Amino acid sequence: MDTSNRLTASRSATPPDPASIGTDQQSTGLNNRGTAAGRPVETVSPQASVKTDTPVHAMTGTTTAQDVIIDQETAYRWLLAAHRMSQQQTTGHNGSSAPSTNGGEPLMSNPASTNDTEQPELELSDLLETLMSNMAAINDTEQAERELSDLSVNFYRDPSEAKFRQFEKLTDLNFDHLDPGEGCLKHKLPFVIALISEKNNWPIQSAKCGELASEIIEGSSELAKWINGNRVCPEKLDFWWSGFFATGEEKYLEKILKVIGPTTSQTKNVIKATKRAAEWSLKAYYEDHQAVQDFARRMRDDSSLSDYQREYLRFITGRGYLQSITDLLPRCNIL
């Protein structure tokens, strides 16, 4: 392990104190370097329209789904309500919503109650066009987030400056539209960019994350100080995984492994959650990443680990073998 790089926290031979879940009881320093009402709508078929207050049994003729037409005003209100919901999703605005009988999703059973007196009247065609445009923007953002996540998780497999520039460009194009919620991808992107730049000595060119990433490298931002702190939570584990995927450096796997340990009824819930998150994540990524498999197999007999940690590694590394044996037993008429 490179002990000269202050991004690296040296591995300790003793497991972390459960009271604080310190990583290895040393800070992970970061290198210091510079760096409207609606217009009537023409209907062609069926021949008559049915108002919303007309009982179904009073309808004449065949009452298929195509024969029941909601009056234009109600249809307009439905569309307006959907448009506003789309706007909230696109802008992240948390406006007031209709009350819910169960405390869950807002009720939409009475669109006529939607208050549109404060909104400009829109033509139905314009409203529909706006709605579709907003939905397309949401889909584009989700697609971009998937692409960014994929690049983040797999960058270490085949790192290159061209791929790094692609990652920066995709980040700049979509950064303002990403979910700003705590723990989301948006918060990890500057960290990932900082680590890739530092490890490969590639200058940061991102317009959206450049300053944030440089502050992380210098250790001057609150995020950097939080990352460097000894106290661990599930969110911290997420950043360590991002560090591994960005650089491929096993020091992040070592830090995650050393969080794993037994708990008792007296253990605080946050500590239990963190330890279980460490176990779950290591097992989950073990199945998809050869580098994690190699690390776990090599460390399962490491004397610097606790008995619990070694037993855990033996469990996840032996699962594939045990499963193959279990599948084979019925064929051998042993069961």
mmCIF file of C-alpha atoms in Angstrom:
data_model
loop_
_atom_site.group_PDB
_atom_site.id
_atom_site.type_symbol
_atom_site.label_atom_id
_atom_site.label_comp_id
_atom_site.label_asym_id
_atom_site.label_seq_id
_atom_site.Cartn_x
_atom_site.Cartn_y
_atom_site.Cartn_z
ATOM 1 C CA MET A 1 0.000 0.000 0.000
ATOM 2 C CA ASP A 2 1.204 3.442 -0.842
ATOM 3 C CA THR A 3 1.746 5.112 2.501
ATOM 4 C CA SER A 4 3.152 8.235 0.933
ATOM 5 C CA ASN A 5 -0.221 9.208 -0.522
ATOM 6 C CA ARG A 6 -2.268 11.022 2.103
ATOM 7 C CA LEU A 7 -5.446 9.808 0.359
ATOM 8 C CA THR A 8 -4.538 6.380 1.715
ATOM 9 C CA ALA A 9 -5.315 5.438 5.287
ATOM 10 C CA SER A 10 -2.879 2.839 6.554
ATOM 11 C CA ARG A 11 -4.353 -0.491 7.511
ATOM 12 C CA SER A 12 -4.459 -1.267 11.202
ATOM 13 C CA ALA A 13 -3.952 -4.705 12.612
ATOM 14 C CA THR A 14 -6.689 -4.149 15.185
ATOM 15 C CA PRO A 15 -10.413 -4.003 14.385
ATOM 16 C CA PRO A 16 -12.237 -0.679 14.821
ATOM 17 C CA ASP A 17 -13.765 0.411 18.096
ATOM 18 C CA PRO A 18 -17.525 -0.360 17.774
ATOM 19 C CA ALA A 19 -18.329 2.778 19.731
ATOM 20 C CA SER A 20 -17.101 4.994 16.936
ATOM 21 C CA ILE A 21 -16.545 2.603 14.036
ATOM 22 C CA GLY A 22 -13.301 4.311 13.193
ATOM 23 C CA THR A 23 -11.895 3.181 9.924
ATOM 24 C CA ASP A 24 -8.355 2.521 10.912
ATOM 25 C CA GLN A 25 -8.167 5.288 13.484
ATOM 26 C CA GLN A 26 -6.215 7.525 11.105
ATOM 27 C CA SER A 27 -7.446 10.368 8.909
ATOM 28 C CA THR A 28 -7.640 9.882 5.195
ATOM 29 C CA GLY A 29 -5.754 13.025 4.281
ATOM 30 C CA LEU A 30 -6.017 14.502 0.835
ATOM 31 C CA ASN A 31 -2.931 15.727 -0.891
ATOM 32 C CA ASN A 32 -2.353 19.463 -0.863
ATOM 33 C CA ARG A 33 -1.745 20.781 -4.319
ATOM 34 C CA GLY A 34 -2.934 23.682 -6.419
ATOM 35 C CA THR A 35 -4.824 23.041 -8.779
ATOM 36 C CA ALA A 36 -56.083 29.944 -19.654
ATOM 37 C CA ALA A 37 -60.307 27.932 -20.240
ATOM 38 C CA GLY A 38 -59.285 25.365 -22.784
ATOM 39 C CA ARG A 39 -60.219 25.541 -26.454
ATOM 40 C CA PRO A 40 -63.030 23.134 -27.497
ATOM 41 C CA VAL A 41 -61.683 19.916 -28.843
ATOM 42 C CA GLU A 42 -63.268 18.360 -31.898
ATOM 43 C CA THR A 43 -64.433 14.782 -31.421
ATOM 44 C CA VAL A 44 -65.061 12.422 -34.309
ATOM 45 C CA SER A 45 -66.254 9.227 -32.633
ATOM 46 C CA PRO A 46 -68.344 8.141 -30.754
ATOM 47 C CA GLN A 47 -71.410 10.255 -31.606
ATOM 48 C CA ALA A 48 -72.327 11.484 -28.095
ATOM 49 C CA SER A 49 -70.399 12.518 -25.051
ATOM 50 C CA VAL A 50 -71.126 11.498 -21.493
ATOM 51 C CA LYS A 51 -70.721 13.945 -18.640
ATOM 52 C CA THR A 52 -68.808 12.881 -15.621
ATOM 53 C CA ASP A 53 -71.963 12.910 -13.406
ATOM 54 C CA THR A 54 -73.921 10.563 -15.722
ATOM 55 C CA PRO A 55 -74.304 7.110 -14.131
ATOM 56 C CA VAL A 56 -72.974 4.251 -16.167
ATOM 57 C CA HIS A 57 -76.353 2.458 -16.120
ATOM 58 C CA ALA A 58 -78.013 5.545 -17.751
ATOM 59 C CA MET A 59 -75.787 5.357 -20.797
ATOM 60 C CA THR A 60 -77.365 4.022 -23.970
ATOM 61 C CA GLY A 61 -75.760 1.752 -26.457
ATOM 62 C CA THR A 62 -72.599 -0.230 -25.895
ATOM 63 C CA THR A 63 -70.547 1.269 -23.107
ATOM 64 C CA THR A 64 -67.044 0.284 -24.021
ATOM 65 C CA ALA A 65 -64.038 2.260 -22.928
ATOM 66 C CA GLN A 66 -64.013 4.048 -26.270
ATOM 67 C CA ASP A 67 -67.644 5.248 -25.859
ATOM 68 C CA VAL A 68 -67.125 7.000 -22.505
ATOM 69 C CA ILE A 69 -65.812 10.517 -23.016
ATOM 70 C CA ILE A 70 -65.115 12.741 -20.044
ATOM 71 C CA ASP A 71 -66.328 16.311 -20.674
ATOM 72 C CA GLN A 72 -63.750 18.722 -21.965
ATOM 73 C CA GLU A 73 -63.477 20.766 -18.758
ATOM 74 C CA THR A 74 -62.665 17.716 -16.661
ATOM 75 C CA ALA A 75 -60.207 16.464 -19.238
ATOM 76 C CA TYR A 76 -58.541 19.844 -19.185
ATOM 77 C CA ARG A 77 -58.235 19.773 -15.404
ATOM 78 C CA TRP A 78 -56.765 16.286 -15.493
ATOM 79 C CA LEU A 79 -54.189 17.392 -18.002
ATOM 80 C CA LEU A 80 -53.392 20.552 -16.046
ATOM 81 C CA ALA A 81 -52.894 18.547 -12.858
ATOM 82 C CA ALA A 82 -50.581 16.147 -14.648
ATOM 83 C CA HIS A 83 -48.687 19.083 -16.095
ATOM 84 C CA ARG A 84 -48.100 20.583 -12.669
ATOM 85 C CA MET A 85 -46.924 17.263 -11.281
ATOM 86 C CA SER A 86 -44.474 17.033 -14.145
ATOM 87 C CA GLN A 87 -43.235 20.557 -13.419
ATOM 88 C CA GLN A 88 -42.628 19.664 -9.791
ATOM 89 C CA GLN A 89 -40.644 16.599 -10.772
ATOM 90 C CA THR A 90 -38.582 18.568 -13.259
ATOM 91 C CA THR A 91 -37.797 21.513 -10.991
ATOM 92 C CA GLY A 92 -37.735 19.686 -7.694
ATOM 93 C CA HIS A 93 -40.316 22.170 -6.286
ATOM 94 C CA ASN A 94 -42.182 20.788 -3.330
ATOM 95 C CA GLY A 95 -45.526 22.595 -3.530
ATOM 96 C CA SER A 96 -48.594 21.838 -1.465
ATOM 97 C CA SER A 97 -50.570 18.818 -2.567
ATOM 98 C CA ALA A 98 -54.045 17.441 -2.006
ATOM 99 C CA PRO A 99 -54.432 15.607 1.284
ATOM 100 C CA SER A 100 -54.294 11.851 1.383
ATOM 101 C CA THR A 101 -56.594 9.627 3.433
ATOM 102 C CA ASN A 102 -53.755 7.347 4.369
ATOM 103 C CA GLY A 103 -50.854 9.758 4.546
ATOM 104 C CA GLY A 104 -49.439 8.417 1.296
ATOM 105 C CA GLU A 105 -49.743 9.737 -2.256
ATOM 106 C CA PRO A 106 -51.905 12.863 -2.859
ATOM 107 C CA LEU A 107 -55.472 12.029 -3.893
ATOM 108 C CA MET A 108 -56.272 12.586 -7.583
ATOM 109 C CA SER A 109 -59.868 11.233 -7.555
ATOM 110 C CA ASN A 110 -61.434 14.687 -7.957
ATOM 111 C CA PRO A 111 -59.561 16.625 -10.622
ATOM 112 C CA ALA A 112 -62.290 19.304 -10.699
ATOM 113 C CA SER A 113 -61.106 20.410 -7.273
ATOM 114 C CA THR A 114 -57.690 21.326 -8.605
ATOM 115 C CA ASN A 115 -57.176 25.046 -8.070
ATOM 116 C CA ASP A 116 -56.083 26.575 -11.355
ATOM 117 C CA THR A 117 -57.297 30.127 -10.731
ATOM 118 C CA GLU A 118 -53.768 31.331 -10.217
ATOM 119 C CA GLN A 119 -52.427 29.669 -13.336
ATOM 120 C CA PRO A 120 -52.559 31.226 -16.832
ATOM 121 C CA GLU A 121 -55.074 29.569 -19.125
ATOM 122 C CA LEU A 122 -53.433 27.344 -21.647
ATOM 123 C CA GLU A 123 -54.583 25.812 -24.877
ATOM 124 C CA LEU A 124 -54.929 22.045 -24.533
ATOM 125 C CA SER A 125 -52.543 21.469 -27.380
ATOM 126 C CA ASP A 126 -49.926 23.734 -25.796
ATOM 127 C CA LEU A 127 -50.435 22.124 -22.426
ATOM 128 C CA LEU A 128 -49.984 18.668 -23.854
ATOM 129 C CA GLU A 129 -46.881 19.727 -25.709
ATOM 130 C CA THR A 130 -45.384 21.177 -22.527
ATOM 131 C CA LEU A 131 -46.256 18.049 -20.573
ATOM 132 C CA MET A 132 -44.621 15.776 -23.088
ATOM 133 C CA SER A 133 -41.559 17.999 -23.215
ATOM 134 C CA ASN A 134 -41.175 17.870 -19.426
ATOM 135 C CA MET A 135 -41.594 14.108 -19.363
ATOM 136 C CA ALA A 136 -38.928 13.786 -22.040
ATOM 137 C CA ALA A 137 -36.601 15.934 -19.935
ATOM 138 C CA ILE A 138 -37.164 13.663 -16.932
ATOM 139 C CA ASN A 139 -36.396 10.591 -19.018
ATOM 140 C CA ASP A 140 -33.247 12.218 -20.385
ATOM 141 C CA THR A 141 -32.046 13.001 -16.865
ATOM 142 C CA GLU A 142 -32.655 9.452 -15.705
ATOM 143 C CA GLN A 143 -30.746 8.101 -18.695
ATOM 144 C CA ALA A 144 -27.843 10.442 -18.040
ATOM 145 C CA GLU A 145 -27.745 9.409 -14.387
ATOM 146 C CA ARG A 146 -27.581 5.757 -15.401
ATOM 147 C CA GLU A 147 -24.699 6.499 -17.748
ATOM 148 C CA LEU A 148 -22.825 8.462 -15.106
ATOM 149 C CA SER A 149 -23.373 5.733 -12.547
ATOM 150 C CA ASP A 150 -22.119 3.094 -14.955
ATOM 151 C CA LEU A 151 -18.997 5.095 -15.718
ATOM 152 C CA SER A 152 -18.385 5.672 -12.014
ATOM 153 C CA VAL A 153 -18.704 2.015 -11.054
ATOM 154 C CA ASN A 154 -16.537 0.704 -13.850
ATOM 155 C CA PHE A 155 -13.915 3.383 -14.410
ATOM 156 C CA TYR A 156 -11.164 1.447 -12.637
ATOM 157 C CA ARG A 157 -11.509 -1.509 -15.005
ATOM 158 C CA ASP A 158 -10.135 0.363 -18.006
ATOM 159 C CA PRO A 159 -9.067 3.891 -17.059
ATOM 160 C CA SER A 160 -8.099 6.361 -19.748
ATOM 161 C CA GLU A 161 -7.942 10.126 -20.074
ATOM 162 C CA ALA A 162 -10.435 9.994 -22.945
ATOM 163 C CA LYS A 163 -12.919 8.214 -20.703
ATOM 164 C CA PHE A 164 -12.233 10.727 -17.939
ATOM 165 C CA ARG A 165 -13.008 13.630 -20.314
ATOM 166 C CA GLN A 166 -16.209 11.848 -21.371
ATOM 167 C CA PHE A 167 -17.149 11.509 -17.714
ATOM 168 C CA GLU A 168 -16.480 15.213 -17.042
ATOM 169 C CA LYS A 169 -18.493 16.288 -20.098
ATOM 170 C CA LEU A 170 -21.477 14.116 -19.150
ATOM 171 C CA THR A 171 -21.280 15.467 -15.619
ATOM 172 C CA ASP A 172 -21.295 19.101 -16.762
ATOM 173 C CA LEU A 173 -24.243 18.532 -19.113
ATOM 174 C CA ASN A 174 -26.421 16.962 -16.431
ATOM 175 C CA PHE A 175 -25.114 18.117 -13.058
ATOM 176 C CA ASP A 176 -27.780 20.809 -12.465
ATOM 177 C CA HIS A 177 -30.599 18.338 -13.207
ATOM 178 C CA LEU A 178 -29.436 15.461 -11.029
ATOM 179 C CA ASP A 179 -31.219 14.560 -7.811
ATOM 180 C CA PRO A 180 -29.778 16.846 -5.094
ATOM 181 C CA GLY A 181 -30.851 14.527 -2.293
ATOM 182 C CA GLU A 182 -28.260 13.643 0.293
ATOM 183 C CA GLY A 183 -26.350 10.515 -0.596
ATOM 184 C CA CYS A 184 -27.279 10.693 -4.284
ATOM 185 C CA LEU A 185 -24.858 10.437 -7.172
ATOM 186 C CA LYS A 186 -24.643 14.234 -7.509
ATOM 187 C CA HIS A 187 -22.775 14.467 -4.215
ATOM 188 C CA LYS A 188 -20.209 11.846 -5.185
ATOM 189 C CA LEU A 189 -19.268 13.199 -8.618
ATOM 190 C CA PRO A 190 -16.779 15.850 -7.394
ATOM 191 C CA PHE A 191 -15.159 13.210 -5.175
ATOM 192 C CA VAL A 192 -14.836 10.763 -8.063
ATOM 193 C CA ILE A 193 -13.403 13.424 -10.369
ATOM 194 C CA ALA A 194 -10.918 14.473 -7.702
ATOM 195 C CA LEU A 195 -9.659 10.926 -7.150
ATOM 196 C CA ILE A 196 -9.317 10.109 -10.842
ATOM 197 C CA SER A 197 -7.446 13.350 -11.463
ATOM 198 C CA GLU A 198 -5.085 12.825 -8.542
ATOM 199 C CA LYS A 199 -4.315 9.202 -9.238
ATOM 200 C CA ASN A 200 -3.575 9.687 -12.934
ATOM 201 C CA ASN A 201 -2.244 13.245 -12.835
ATOM 202 C CA TRP A 202 -4.902 14.376 -15.305
ATOM 203 C CA PRO A 203 -5.914 18.053 -14.895
ATOM 204 C CA ILE A 204 -9.521 18.709 -13.930
ATOM 205 C CA GLN A 205 -11.503 20.392 -16.714
ATOM 206 C CA SER A 206 -15.054 20.032 -15.367
ATOM 207 C CA ALA A 207 -16.864 23.394 -15.235
ATOM 208 C CA LYS A 208 -19.456 22.164 -12.728
ATOM 209 C CA CYS A 209 -17.280 20.081 -10.419
ATOM 210 C CA GLY A 210 -13.831 21.509 -10.982
ATOM 211 C CA GLU A 211 -13.752 23.812 -7.962
ATOM 212 C CA LEU A 212 -15.442 21.276 -5.684
ATOM 213 C CA ALA A 213 -13.068 18.558 -6.784
ATOM 214 C CA SER A 214 -10.022 20.763 -6.249
ATOM 215 C CA GLU A 215 -11.189 21.613 -2.731
ATOM 216 C CA ILE A 216 -11.492 17.914 -1.985
ATOM 217 C CA ILE A 217 -7.963 17.295 -3.166
ATOM 218 C CA GLU A 218 -6.715 20.170 -1.026
ATOM 219 C CA GLY A 219 -8.749 18.957 1.953
ATOM 220 C CA SER A 220 -10.263 22.422 2.431
ATOM 221 C CA SER A 221 -13.965 21.671 1.855
ATOM 222 C CA GLU A 222 -16.459 20.433 4.431
ATOM 223 C CA LEU A 223 -16.963 17.341 2.287
ATOM 224 C CA ALA A 224 -13.277 16.564 2.389
ATOM 225 C CA LYS A 225 -13.188 17.003 6.161
ATOM 226 C CA TRP A 226 -16.179 14.682 6.522
ATOM 227 C CA ILE A 227 -14.599 12.072 4.296
ATOM 228 C CA ASN A 228 -11.372 12.298 6.276
ATOM 229 C CA GLY A 229 -13.076 11.938 9.649
ATOM 230 C CA ASN A 230 -12.864 8.738 11.660
ATOM 231 C CA ARG A 231 -16.566 8.313 12.302
ATOM 232 C CA VAL A 232 -18.324 6.053 9.841
ATOM 233 C CA CYS A 233 -21.936 5.774 8.652
ATOM 234 C CA PRO A 234 -23.580 4.009 5.695
ATOM 235 C CA GLU A 235 -23.124 7.149 3.578
ATOM 236 C CA LYS A 236 -19.402 7.096 4.265
ATOM 237 C CA LEU A 237 -19.236 3.510 3.030
ATOM 238 C CA ASP A 238 -20.858 4.673 -0.208
ATOM 239 C CA PHE A 239 -18.081 7.205 -0.739
ATOM 240 C CA TRP A 240 -15.451 4.537 -0.081
ATOM 241 C CA TRP A 241 -16.987 2.326 -2.729
ATOM 242 C CA SER A 242 -16.902 5.294 -5.108
ATOM 243 C CA GLY A 243 -13.236 5.689 -4.252
ATOM 244 C CA PHE A 244 -12.503 2.078 -5.099
ATOM 245 C CA PHE A 245 -14.434 2.187 -8.377
ATOM 246 C CA ALA A 246 -12.654 5.389 -9.398
ATOM 247 C CA THR A 247 -9.145 4.216 -8.593
ATOM 248 C CA GLY A 248 -9.176 0.445 -8.109
ATOM 249 C CA GLU A 249 -7.167 0.912 -4.911
ATOM 250 C CA GLU A 250 -7.749 -1.748 -2.290
ATOM 251 C CA LYS A 251 -7.288 0.662 0.599
ATOM 252 C CA TYR A 252 -11.005 1.476 0.295
ATOM 253 C CA LEU A 253 -11.912 -2.218 0.477
ATOM 254 C CA GLU A 254 -9.734 -2.572 3.561
ATOM 255 C CA LYS A 255 -11.533 0.300 5.270
ATOM 256 C CA ILE A 256 -14.942 -1.227 4.468
ATOM 257 C CA LEU A 257 -13.839 -4.659 5.651
ATOM 258 C CA LYS A 258 -12.627 -3.337 8.986
ATOM 259 C CA VAL A 259 -16.076 -1.891 9.741
ATOM 260 C CA ILE A 260 -17.504 -5.416 9.677
ATOM 261 C CA GLY A 261 -17.882 -6.940 13.105
ATOM 262 C CA PRO A 262 -20.281 -8.455 15.632
ATOM 263 C CA THR A 263 -23.004 -6.477 17.391
ATOM 264 C CA THR A 264 -24.931 -6.980 20.613
ATOM 265 C CA SER A 265 -28.287 -5.867 21.952
ATOM 266 C CA GLN A 266 -26.487 -2.909 23.478
ATOM 267 C CA THR A 267 -25.003 -1.729 20.168
ATOM 268 C CA LYS A 268 -26.415 1.565 18.926
ATOM 269 C CA ASN A 269 -28.736 1.274 15.939
ATOM 270 C CA VAL A 270 -26.600 3.504 13.730
ATOM 271 C CA ILE A 271 -23.594 1.289 14.387
ATOM 272 C CA LYS A 272 -25.595 -1.856 13.657
ATOM 273 C CA ALA A 273 -26.852 -0.320 10.411
ATOM 274 C CA THR A 274 -23.343 0.641 9.356
ATOM 275 C CA LYS A 275 -21.854 -2.763 10.070
ATOM 276 C CA ARG A 276 -24.672 -4.549 8.259
ATOM 277 C CA ALA A 277 -24.338 -2.164 5.304
ATOM 278 C CA ALA A 278 -20.654 -3.001 5.098
ATOM 279 C CA GLU A 279 -21.404 -6.740 5.072
ATOM 280 C CA TRP A 280 -24.180 -6.405 2.506
ATOM 281 C CA SER A 281 -22.223 -4.187 0.136
ATOM 282 C CA LEU A 282 -19.102 -6.313 0.183
ATOM 283 C CA LYS A 283 -21.093 -9.436 -0.570
ATOM 284 C CA ALA A 284 -23.107 -7.698 -3.315
ATOM 285 C CA TYR A 285 -20.091 -6.246 -5.124
ATOM 286 C CA TYR A 286 -18.175 -9.479 -4.667
ATOM 287 C CA GLU A 287 -20.543 -11.097 -7.151
ATOM 288 C CA ASP A 288 -19.938 -8.479 -9.866
ATOM 289 C CA HIS A 289 -16.318 -7.435 -9.536
ATOM 290 C CA GLN A 290 -13.370 -9.746 -9.992
ATOM 291 C CA ALA A 291 -11.124 -7.340 -8.116
ATOM 292 C CA VAL A 292 -13.355 -7.619 -5.041
ATOM 293 C CA GLN A 293 -13.269 -11.401 -5.333
ATOM 294 C CA ASP A 294 -9.487 -11.445 -5.497
ATOM 295 C CA PHE A 295 -9.265 -9.165 -2.471
ATOM 296 C CA ALA A 296 -11.676 -11.248 -0.364
ATOM 297 C CA ARG A 297 -9.944 -14.526 -1.191
ATOM 298 C CA ARG A 298 -6.564 -13.137 -0.340
ATOM 299 C CA MET A 299 -7.685 -11.571 2.936
ATOM 300 C CA ARG A 300 -9.801 -14.413 4.319
ATOM 301 C CA ASP A 301 -6.812 -15.848 6.172
ATOM 302 C CA ASP A 302 -5.110 -12.566 7.031
ATOM 303 C CA SER A 303 -4.050 -12.628 10.672
ATOM 304 C CA SER A 304 -4.530 -8.864 11.029
ATOM 305 C CA LEU A 305 -8.297 -9.344 10.775
ATOM 306 C CA SER A 306 -10.608 -10.418 13.556
ATOM 307 C CA ASP A 307 -12.046 -13.936 13.679
ATOM 308 C CA TYR A 308 -15.435 -12.485 12.715
ATOM 309 C CA GLN A 309 -14.002 -10.742 9.657
ATOM 310 C CA ARG A 310 -12.094 -13.791 8.468
ATOM 311 C CA GLU A 311 -15.163 -15.998 8.960
ATOM 312 C CA TYR A 312 -17.244 -13.519 6.988
ATOM 313 C CA LEU A 313 -14.779 -13.569 4.098
ATOM 314 C CA ARG A 314 -14.699 -17.347 4.116
ATOM 315 C CA PHE A 315 -18.488 -17.345 3.957
ATOM 316 C CA ILE A 316 -18.814 -15.054 0.930
ATOM 317 C CA THR A 317 -15.870 -16.614 -0.923
ATOM 318 C CA GLY A 318 -17.205 -20.134 -0.358
ATOM 319 C CA ARG A 319 -20.754 -19.417 -1.448
ATOM 320 C CA GLY A 320 -20.094 -20.156 -5.121
ATOM 321 C CA TYR A 321 -18.406 -23.453 -4.361
ATOM 322 C CA LEU A 322 -21.081 -24.539 -1.884
ATOM 323 C CA GLN A 323 -23.854 -23.620 -4.314
ATOM 324 C CA SER A 324 -22.303 -25.699 -7.082
ATOM 325 C CA ILE A 325 -22.087 -28.684 -4.735
ATOM 326 C CA THR A 326 -25.706 -28.222 -3.598
ATOM 327 C CA ASP A 327 -26.895 -28.147 -7.202
ATOM 328 C CA LEU A 328 -24.926 -31.294 -7.976
ATOM 329 C CA LEU A 329 -26.161 -33.450 -5.064
ATOM 330 C CA PRO A 330 -29.643 -34.307 -6.486
ATOM 331 C CA ARG A 331 -28.049 -35.498 -9.702
ATOM 332 C CA CYS A 332 -25.867 -37.873 -7.719
ATOM 333 C CA ASN A 333 -28.883 -39.344 -5.878
ATOM 334 C CA ILE A 334 -27.276 -38.358 -2.587
ATOM 335 C CA LEU A 335 -30.426 -36.542 -1.418
#
